[in-house]
mmCIF file of C-alpha atoms in Angstrom:
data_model
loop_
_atom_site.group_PDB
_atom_site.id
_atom_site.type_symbol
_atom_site.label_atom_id
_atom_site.label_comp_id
_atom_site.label_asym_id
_atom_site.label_seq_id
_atom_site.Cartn_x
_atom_site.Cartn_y
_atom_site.Cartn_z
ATOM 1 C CA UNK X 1 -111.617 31.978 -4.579
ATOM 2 C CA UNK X 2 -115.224 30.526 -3.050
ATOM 3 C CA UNK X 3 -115.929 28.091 -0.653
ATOM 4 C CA UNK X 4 -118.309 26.985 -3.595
ATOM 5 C CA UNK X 5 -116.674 23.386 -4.981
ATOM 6 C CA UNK X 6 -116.478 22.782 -8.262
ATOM 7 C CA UNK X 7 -115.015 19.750 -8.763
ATOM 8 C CA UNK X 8 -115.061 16.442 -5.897
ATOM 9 C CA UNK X 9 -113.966 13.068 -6.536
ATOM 10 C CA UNK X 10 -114.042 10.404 -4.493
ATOM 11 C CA UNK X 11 -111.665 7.447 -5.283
ATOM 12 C CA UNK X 12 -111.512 7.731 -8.924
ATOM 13 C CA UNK X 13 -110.036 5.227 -10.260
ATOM 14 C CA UNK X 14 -109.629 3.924 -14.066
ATOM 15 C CA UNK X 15 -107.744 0.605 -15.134
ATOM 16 C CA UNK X 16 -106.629 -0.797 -17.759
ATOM 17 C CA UNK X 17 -106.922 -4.701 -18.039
ATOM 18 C CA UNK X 18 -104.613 -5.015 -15.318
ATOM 19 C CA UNK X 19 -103.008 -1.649 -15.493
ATOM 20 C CA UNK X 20 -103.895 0.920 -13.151
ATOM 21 C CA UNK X 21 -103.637 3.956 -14.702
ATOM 22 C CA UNK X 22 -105.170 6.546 -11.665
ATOM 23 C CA UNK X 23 -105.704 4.861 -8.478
ATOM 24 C CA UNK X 24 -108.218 5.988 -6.363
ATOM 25 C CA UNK X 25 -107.643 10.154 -6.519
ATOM 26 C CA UNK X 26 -109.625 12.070 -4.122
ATOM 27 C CA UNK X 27 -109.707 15.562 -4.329
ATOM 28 C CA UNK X 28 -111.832 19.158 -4.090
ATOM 29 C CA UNK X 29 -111.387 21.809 -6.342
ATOM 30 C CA UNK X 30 -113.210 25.513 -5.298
ATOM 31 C CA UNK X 31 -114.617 28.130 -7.692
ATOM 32 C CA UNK X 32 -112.199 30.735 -8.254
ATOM 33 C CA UNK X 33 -109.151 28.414 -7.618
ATOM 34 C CA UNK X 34 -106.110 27.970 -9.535
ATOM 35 C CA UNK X 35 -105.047 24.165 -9.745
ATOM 36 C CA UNK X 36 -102.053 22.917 -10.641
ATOM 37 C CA UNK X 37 -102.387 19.281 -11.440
ATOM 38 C CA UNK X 38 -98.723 18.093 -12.035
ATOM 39 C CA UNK X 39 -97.115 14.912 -12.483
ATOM 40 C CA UNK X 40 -94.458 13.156 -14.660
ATOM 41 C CA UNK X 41 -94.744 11.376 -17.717
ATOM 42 C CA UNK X 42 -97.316 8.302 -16.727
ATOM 43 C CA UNK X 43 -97.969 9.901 -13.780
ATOM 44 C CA UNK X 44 -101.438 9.517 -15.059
ATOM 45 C CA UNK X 45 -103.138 12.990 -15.012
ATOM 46 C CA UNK X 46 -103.616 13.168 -18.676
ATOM 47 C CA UNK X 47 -106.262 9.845 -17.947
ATOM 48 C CA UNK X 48 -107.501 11.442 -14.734
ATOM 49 C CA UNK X 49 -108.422 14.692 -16.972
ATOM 50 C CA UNK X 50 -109.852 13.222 -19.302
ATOM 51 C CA UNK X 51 -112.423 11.586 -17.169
ATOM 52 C CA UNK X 52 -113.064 14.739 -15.573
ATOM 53 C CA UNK X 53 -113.987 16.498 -19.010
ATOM 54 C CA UNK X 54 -116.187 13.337 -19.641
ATOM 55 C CA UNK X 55 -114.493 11.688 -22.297
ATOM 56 C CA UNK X 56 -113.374 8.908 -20.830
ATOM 57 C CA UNK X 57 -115.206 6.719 -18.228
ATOM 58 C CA UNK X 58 -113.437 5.838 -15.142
ATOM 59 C CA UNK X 59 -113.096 2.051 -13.946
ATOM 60 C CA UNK X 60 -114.646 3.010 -10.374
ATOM 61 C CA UNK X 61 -114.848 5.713 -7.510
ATOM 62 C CA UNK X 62 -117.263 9.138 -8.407
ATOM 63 C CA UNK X 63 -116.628 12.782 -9.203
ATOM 64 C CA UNK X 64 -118.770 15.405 -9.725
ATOM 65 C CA UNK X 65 -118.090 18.555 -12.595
ATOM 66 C CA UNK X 66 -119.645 21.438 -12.218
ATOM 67 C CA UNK X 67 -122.340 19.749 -9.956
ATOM 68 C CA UNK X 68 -123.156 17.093 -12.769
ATOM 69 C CA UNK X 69 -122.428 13.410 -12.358
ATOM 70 C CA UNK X 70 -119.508 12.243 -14.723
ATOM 71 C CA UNK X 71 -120.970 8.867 -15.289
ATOM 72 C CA UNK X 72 -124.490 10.045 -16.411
ATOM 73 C CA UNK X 73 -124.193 14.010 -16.951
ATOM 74 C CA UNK X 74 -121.398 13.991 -19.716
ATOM 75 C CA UNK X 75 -122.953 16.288 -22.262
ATOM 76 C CA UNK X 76 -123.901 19.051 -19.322
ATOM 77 C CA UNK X 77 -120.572 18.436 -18.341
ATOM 78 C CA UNK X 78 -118.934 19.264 -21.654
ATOM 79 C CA UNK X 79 -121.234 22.464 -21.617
ATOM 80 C CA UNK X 80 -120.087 23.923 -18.324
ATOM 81 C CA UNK X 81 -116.712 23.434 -19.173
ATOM 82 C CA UNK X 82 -113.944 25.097 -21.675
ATOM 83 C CA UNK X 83 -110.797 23.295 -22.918
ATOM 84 C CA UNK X 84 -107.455 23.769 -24.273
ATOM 85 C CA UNK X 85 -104.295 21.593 -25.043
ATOM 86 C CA UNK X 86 -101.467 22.073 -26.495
ATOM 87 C CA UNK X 87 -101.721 19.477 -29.197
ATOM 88 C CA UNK X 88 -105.370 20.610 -29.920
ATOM 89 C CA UNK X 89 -107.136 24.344 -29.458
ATOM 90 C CA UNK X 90 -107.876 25.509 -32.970
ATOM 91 C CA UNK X 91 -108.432 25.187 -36.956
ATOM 92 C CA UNK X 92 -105.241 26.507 -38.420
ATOM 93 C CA UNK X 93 -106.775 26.450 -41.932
ATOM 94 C CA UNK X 94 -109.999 28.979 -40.159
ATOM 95 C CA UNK X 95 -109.777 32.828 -39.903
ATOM 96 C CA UNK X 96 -109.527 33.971 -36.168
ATOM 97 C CA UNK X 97 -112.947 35.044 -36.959
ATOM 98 C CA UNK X 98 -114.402 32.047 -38.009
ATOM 99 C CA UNK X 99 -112.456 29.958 -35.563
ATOM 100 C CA UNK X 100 -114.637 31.969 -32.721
ATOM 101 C CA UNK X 101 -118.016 31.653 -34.421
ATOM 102 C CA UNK X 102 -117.275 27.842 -34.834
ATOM 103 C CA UNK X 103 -116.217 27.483 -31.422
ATOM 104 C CA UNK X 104 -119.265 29.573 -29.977
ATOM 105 C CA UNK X 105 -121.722 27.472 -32.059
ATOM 106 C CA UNK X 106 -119.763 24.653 -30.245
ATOM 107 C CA UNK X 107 -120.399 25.783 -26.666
ATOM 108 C CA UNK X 108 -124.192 26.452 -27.603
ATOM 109 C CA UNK X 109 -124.421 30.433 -27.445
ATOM 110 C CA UNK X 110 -126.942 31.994 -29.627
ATOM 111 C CA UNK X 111 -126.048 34.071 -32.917
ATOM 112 C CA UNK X 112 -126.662 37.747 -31.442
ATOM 113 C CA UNK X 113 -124.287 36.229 -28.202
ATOM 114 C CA UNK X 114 -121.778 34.825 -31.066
ATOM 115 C CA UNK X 115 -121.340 38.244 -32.428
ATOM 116 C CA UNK X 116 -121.192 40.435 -29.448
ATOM 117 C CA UNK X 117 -118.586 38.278 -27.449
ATOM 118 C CA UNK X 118 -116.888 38.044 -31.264
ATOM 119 C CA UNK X 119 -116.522 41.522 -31.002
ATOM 120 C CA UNK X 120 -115.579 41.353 -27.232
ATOM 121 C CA UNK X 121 -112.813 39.076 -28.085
ATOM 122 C CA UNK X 122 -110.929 40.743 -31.169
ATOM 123 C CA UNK X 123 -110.910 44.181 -29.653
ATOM 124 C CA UNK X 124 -109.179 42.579 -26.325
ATOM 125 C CA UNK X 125 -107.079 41.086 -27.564
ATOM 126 C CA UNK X 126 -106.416 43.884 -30.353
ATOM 127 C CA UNK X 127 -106.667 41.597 -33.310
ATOM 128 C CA UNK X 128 -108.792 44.110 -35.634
ATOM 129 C CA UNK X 129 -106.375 44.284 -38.393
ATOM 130 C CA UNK X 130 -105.959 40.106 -38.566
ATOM 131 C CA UNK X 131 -109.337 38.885 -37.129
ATOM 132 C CA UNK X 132 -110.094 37.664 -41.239
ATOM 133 C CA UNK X 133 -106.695 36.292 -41.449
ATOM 134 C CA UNK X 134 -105.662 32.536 -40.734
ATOM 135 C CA UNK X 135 -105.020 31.406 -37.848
ATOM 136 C CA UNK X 136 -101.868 29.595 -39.113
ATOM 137 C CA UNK X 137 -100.051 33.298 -39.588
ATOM 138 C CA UNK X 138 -100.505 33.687 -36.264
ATOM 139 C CA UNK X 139 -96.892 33.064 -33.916
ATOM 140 C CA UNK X 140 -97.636 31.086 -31.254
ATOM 141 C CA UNK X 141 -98.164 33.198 -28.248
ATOM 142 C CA UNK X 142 -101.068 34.715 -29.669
ATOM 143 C CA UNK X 143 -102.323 31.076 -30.911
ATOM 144 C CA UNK X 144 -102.202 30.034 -27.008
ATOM 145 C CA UNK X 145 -103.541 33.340 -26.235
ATOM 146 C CA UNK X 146 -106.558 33.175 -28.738
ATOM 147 C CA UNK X 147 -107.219 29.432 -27.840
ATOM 148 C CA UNK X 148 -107.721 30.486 -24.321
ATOM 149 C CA UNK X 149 -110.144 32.965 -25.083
ATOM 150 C CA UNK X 150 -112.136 30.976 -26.919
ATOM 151 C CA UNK X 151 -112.157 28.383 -24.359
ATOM 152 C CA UNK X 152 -113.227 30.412 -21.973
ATOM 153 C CA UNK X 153 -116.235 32.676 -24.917
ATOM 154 C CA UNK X 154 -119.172 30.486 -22.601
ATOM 155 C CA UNK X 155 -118.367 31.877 -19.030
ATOM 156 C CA UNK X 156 -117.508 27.973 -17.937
ATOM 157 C CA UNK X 157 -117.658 26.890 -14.720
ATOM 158 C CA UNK X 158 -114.073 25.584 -15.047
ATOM 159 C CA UNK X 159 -111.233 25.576 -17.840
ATOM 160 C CA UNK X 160 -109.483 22.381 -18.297
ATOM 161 C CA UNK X 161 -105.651 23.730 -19.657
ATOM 162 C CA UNK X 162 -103.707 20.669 -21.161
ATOM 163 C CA UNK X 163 -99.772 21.965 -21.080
ATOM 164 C CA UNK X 164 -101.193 25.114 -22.238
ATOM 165 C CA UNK X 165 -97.680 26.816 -22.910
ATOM 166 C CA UNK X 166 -95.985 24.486 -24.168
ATOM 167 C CA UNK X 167 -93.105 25.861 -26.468
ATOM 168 C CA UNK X 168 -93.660 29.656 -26.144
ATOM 169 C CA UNK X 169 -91.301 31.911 -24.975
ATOM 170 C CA UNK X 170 -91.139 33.275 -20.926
ATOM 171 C CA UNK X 171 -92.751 36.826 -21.642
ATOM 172 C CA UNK X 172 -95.581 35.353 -23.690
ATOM 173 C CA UNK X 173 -96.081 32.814 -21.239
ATOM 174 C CA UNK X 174 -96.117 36.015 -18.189
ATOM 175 C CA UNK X 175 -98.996 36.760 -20.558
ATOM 176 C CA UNK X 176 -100.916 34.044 -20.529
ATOM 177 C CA UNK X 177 -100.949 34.038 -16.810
ATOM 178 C CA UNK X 178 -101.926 37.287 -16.539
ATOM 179 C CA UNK X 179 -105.201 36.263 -18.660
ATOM 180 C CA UNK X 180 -105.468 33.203 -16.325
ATOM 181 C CA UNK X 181 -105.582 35.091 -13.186
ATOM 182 C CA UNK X 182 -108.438 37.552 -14.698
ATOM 183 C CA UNK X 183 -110.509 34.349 -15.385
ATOM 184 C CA UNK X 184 -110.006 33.589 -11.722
ATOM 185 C CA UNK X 185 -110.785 36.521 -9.979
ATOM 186 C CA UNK X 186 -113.881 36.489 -12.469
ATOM 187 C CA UNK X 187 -115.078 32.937 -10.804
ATOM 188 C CA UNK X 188 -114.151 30.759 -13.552
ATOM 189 C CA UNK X 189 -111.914 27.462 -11.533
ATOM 190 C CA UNK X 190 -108.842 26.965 -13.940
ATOM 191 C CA UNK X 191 -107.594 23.325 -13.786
ATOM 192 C CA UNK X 192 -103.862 23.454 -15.188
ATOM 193 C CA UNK X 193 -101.250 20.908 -16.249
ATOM 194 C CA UNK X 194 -97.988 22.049 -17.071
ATOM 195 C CA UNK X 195 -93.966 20.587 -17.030
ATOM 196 C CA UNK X 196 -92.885 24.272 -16.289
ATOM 197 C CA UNK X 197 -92.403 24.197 -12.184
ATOM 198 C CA UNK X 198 -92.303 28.272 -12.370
ATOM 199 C CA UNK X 199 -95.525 27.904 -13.473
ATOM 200 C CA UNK X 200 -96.594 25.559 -10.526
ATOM 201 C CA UNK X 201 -95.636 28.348 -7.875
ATOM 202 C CA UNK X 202 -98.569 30.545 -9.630
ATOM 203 C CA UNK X 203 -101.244 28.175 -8.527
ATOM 204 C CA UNK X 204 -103.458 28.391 -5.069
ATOM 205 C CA UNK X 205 -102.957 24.583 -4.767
ATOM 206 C CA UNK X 206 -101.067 22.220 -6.538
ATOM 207 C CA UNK X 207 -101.778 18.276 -6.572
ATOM 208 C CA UNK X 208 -98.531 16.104 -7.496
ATOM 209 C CA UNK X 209 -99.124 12.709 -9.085
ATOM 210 C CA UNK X 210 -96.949 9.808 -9.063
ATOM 211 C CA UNK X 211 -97.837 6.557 -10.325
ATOM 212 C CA UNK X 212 -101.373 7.025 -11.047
ATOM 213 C CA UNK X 213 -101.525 8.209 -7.124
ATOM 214 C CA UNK X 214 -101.744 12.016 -5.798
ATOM 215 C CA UNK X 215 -98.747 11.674 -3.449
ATOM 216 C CA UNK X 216 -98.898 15.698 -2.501
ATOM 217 C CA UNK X 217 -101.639 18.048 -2.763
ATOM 218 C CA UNK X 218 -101.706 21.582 -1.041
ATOM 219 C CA UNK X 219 -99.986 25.253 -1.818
ATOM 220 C CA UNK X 220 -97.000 25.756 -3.164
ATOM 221 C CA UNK X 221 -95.335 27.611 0.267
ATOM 222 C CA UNK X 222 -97.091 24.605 2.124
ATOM 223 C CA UNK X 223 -95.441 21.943 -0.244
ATOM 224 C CA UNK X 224 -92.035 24.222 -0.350
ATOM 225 C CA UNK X 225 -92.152 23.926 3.698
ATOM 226 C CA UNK X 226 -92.728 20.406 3.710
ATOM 227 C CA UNK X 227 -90.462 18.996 1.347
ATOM 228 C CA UNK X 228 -87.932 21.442 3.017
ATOM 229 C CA UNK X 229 -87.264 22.863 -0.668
ATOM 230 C CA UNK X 230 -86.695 26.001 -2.142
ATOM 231 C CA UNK X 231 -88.482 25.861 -5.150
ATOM 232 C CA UNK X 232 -91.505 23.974 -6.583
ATOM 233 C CA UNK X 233 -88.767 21.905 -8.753
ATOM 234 C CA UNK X 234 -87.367 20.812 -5.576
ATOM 235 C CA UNK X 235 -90.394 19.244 -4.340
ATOM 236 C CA UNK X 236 -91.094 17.504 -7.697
ATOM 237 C CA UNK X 237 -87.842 15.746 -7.960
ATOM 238 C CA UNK X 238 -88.382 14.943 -4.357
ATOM 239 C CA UNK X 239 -91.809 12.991 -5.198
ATOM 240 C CA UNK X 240 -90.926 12.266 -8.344
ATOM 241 C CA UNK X 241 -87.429 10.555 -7.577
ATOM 242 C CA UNK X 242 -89.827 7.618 -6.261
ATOM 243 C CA UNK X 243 -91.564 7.142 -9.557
ATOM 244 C CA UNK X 244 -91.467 3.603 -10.520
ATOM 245 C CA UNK X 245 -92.825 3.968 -14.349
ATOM 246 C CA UNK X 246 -92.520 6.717 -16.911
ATOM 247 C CA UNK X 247 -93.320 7.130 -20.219
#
C-alpha cells in the first residue's frame, strides 16, 4: 500500500427529494489498499458506490476516481476502473472464452492484448479443458473467481467488488481472497462491500456506514480497540444497533 490516493471525497452527498440517501461522506482511499466499505441494509453504500463508479450523480460535495473528476470525467472513470457484483459479473449464456474477449473489448484493450491476457487468464486459473464451455456449467466459486479476473483483465486503478461472495462456500471464499490480496500487492486499490464480518477483518481499513453517514472508519484492530470488541461483528452491532432505517 502507497501513499499515492486513489480515491478522495469531500462531502459527498446524494438526496433524494427529501431523502438523504449518503450524507456528506468524506474519505481517502490509497493505492494498494484494501477497503472495506460496510454498512447495513440502507446504510447507503450501494448509492455512495455507485457514484463513485460514475453511474450515478451525487446531489453535492466532490470526489475524485482515479484522479478524474466524477462530475465531468465519467467515461475515464469507467476506464480506470473494474467491477463486479454479485447480482451482475457475467453472460451465463457466453463461453468463458467469449465472456473475456467481450469484456476486454469492453475495457478498450486491443485484439493482440485481448488474446494474450485471454491466454494469461485460462491457464491461471487452469480452465483449459472448459474455457469453450458456458459459463452457466460453471459452480459458483469459479463464476466469482472468473468474474474477478475479468474485472481486473485492464490493470485498473481500483476494483469496485459489490458483495462479491455472496452465497459461496468458506474455502472458495479463502480463495477469492487470496486472488484479492495478489491484486493488492500488485497496486491495484480494491474497494469491497460485503455482509460477511470475517471478511471485514481482511481489510487495511474498513469504513462503517449508518444512515447514509460513515460513523467509523479506520483498521480493523483500531476499530476492535475502540469499540472494546472482540471481533469485527462486535463493532458492527455496536454501530449498527443505532440505525434508525433499514431496508
Amino acid at each position: 500500500m502507497s501513499s499515492e490516493i486513489v480515491i478522495k471525497t469531500n462531502k459527498l452527498t446524494k438526496k433524494f427529494g427529501d431523502f438523504i440517501a449518503v450524507n456528506e461522506i468524506t474519505f481517502e482511499v490509497f493505492k494498494g489498499e484494501i477497503f472495506g466499505f460496510l454498512g447495513a441494509n440502507g446504510a447507503g453504500k450501494t448509492t455512495a458506490m455507485k457514484m463513485l463508479i460514475g453511474i450515478s450523480k451525487p446531489s453535492s460535495g466532490s470526489a475524485e476516481i482515479a484522479g478524474f473528476d466524477i462530475y465531468k470525467e465519467t467515461e475515464q472513470i469507467k476506464k480506470s476502473i473494474g467491477y463486479m457484483s454479485q447480482k451482475f459479473s457475467l453472460y451465463e449464456d457466453l463461453t468463458i472464452r467469449e465472456n473475456i474477449q467481450l469484456f476486454g473489448g469492453i475495457y478498450g484493450l486491443s485484439n493482440k492484448q485481448i488474446q494474450k491476457k485471454s491466454n494469461e487468464l485460462i491457464n491461471k486459473l487452469n480452465l483449459q479443458n472448459k474455457a469453450d464451455k458456458l459459463v452457466a456449467s460453471l459452480p459458483l466459486g469459479w463464476k466469482q473467481k472468473l468474474a474477478f479476473s475479468i474485472a481486473i483483465l485492464h490493470d485498473p486503478k481500483i476494483v469496485f467488488l459489490d458483495e462479491p461472495t455472496g452465497g459461496v462456500d468458506p474455502i472458495t471464499r479463502r480463495q477469492f481472497w487470496d486472488m484479492i490480496y495478489e491484486a493488492a500487492h500488485n497496486g491495484i486499490t480494491v474497494f469491497a462491500t460485503t455482509h460477511y464480518m470475517d471478511e471485514a477483518e481482511y481489510c487495511n481499513r474498513v469504513s462503517i456506514m449508518v444512515d447514509g453517514v460513515i460513523t467509523a472508519l479506520d483498521s480493523p484492530n483500531n476499530l476492535k480497540k475502540q469499540y472494546n470488541a472482540n471481533s469485527m461483528d462486535e463493532v458492527f452491532l455496536t454501530l449498527a444497533r443505532g440505525a434508525k432505517r433499514g431496508e
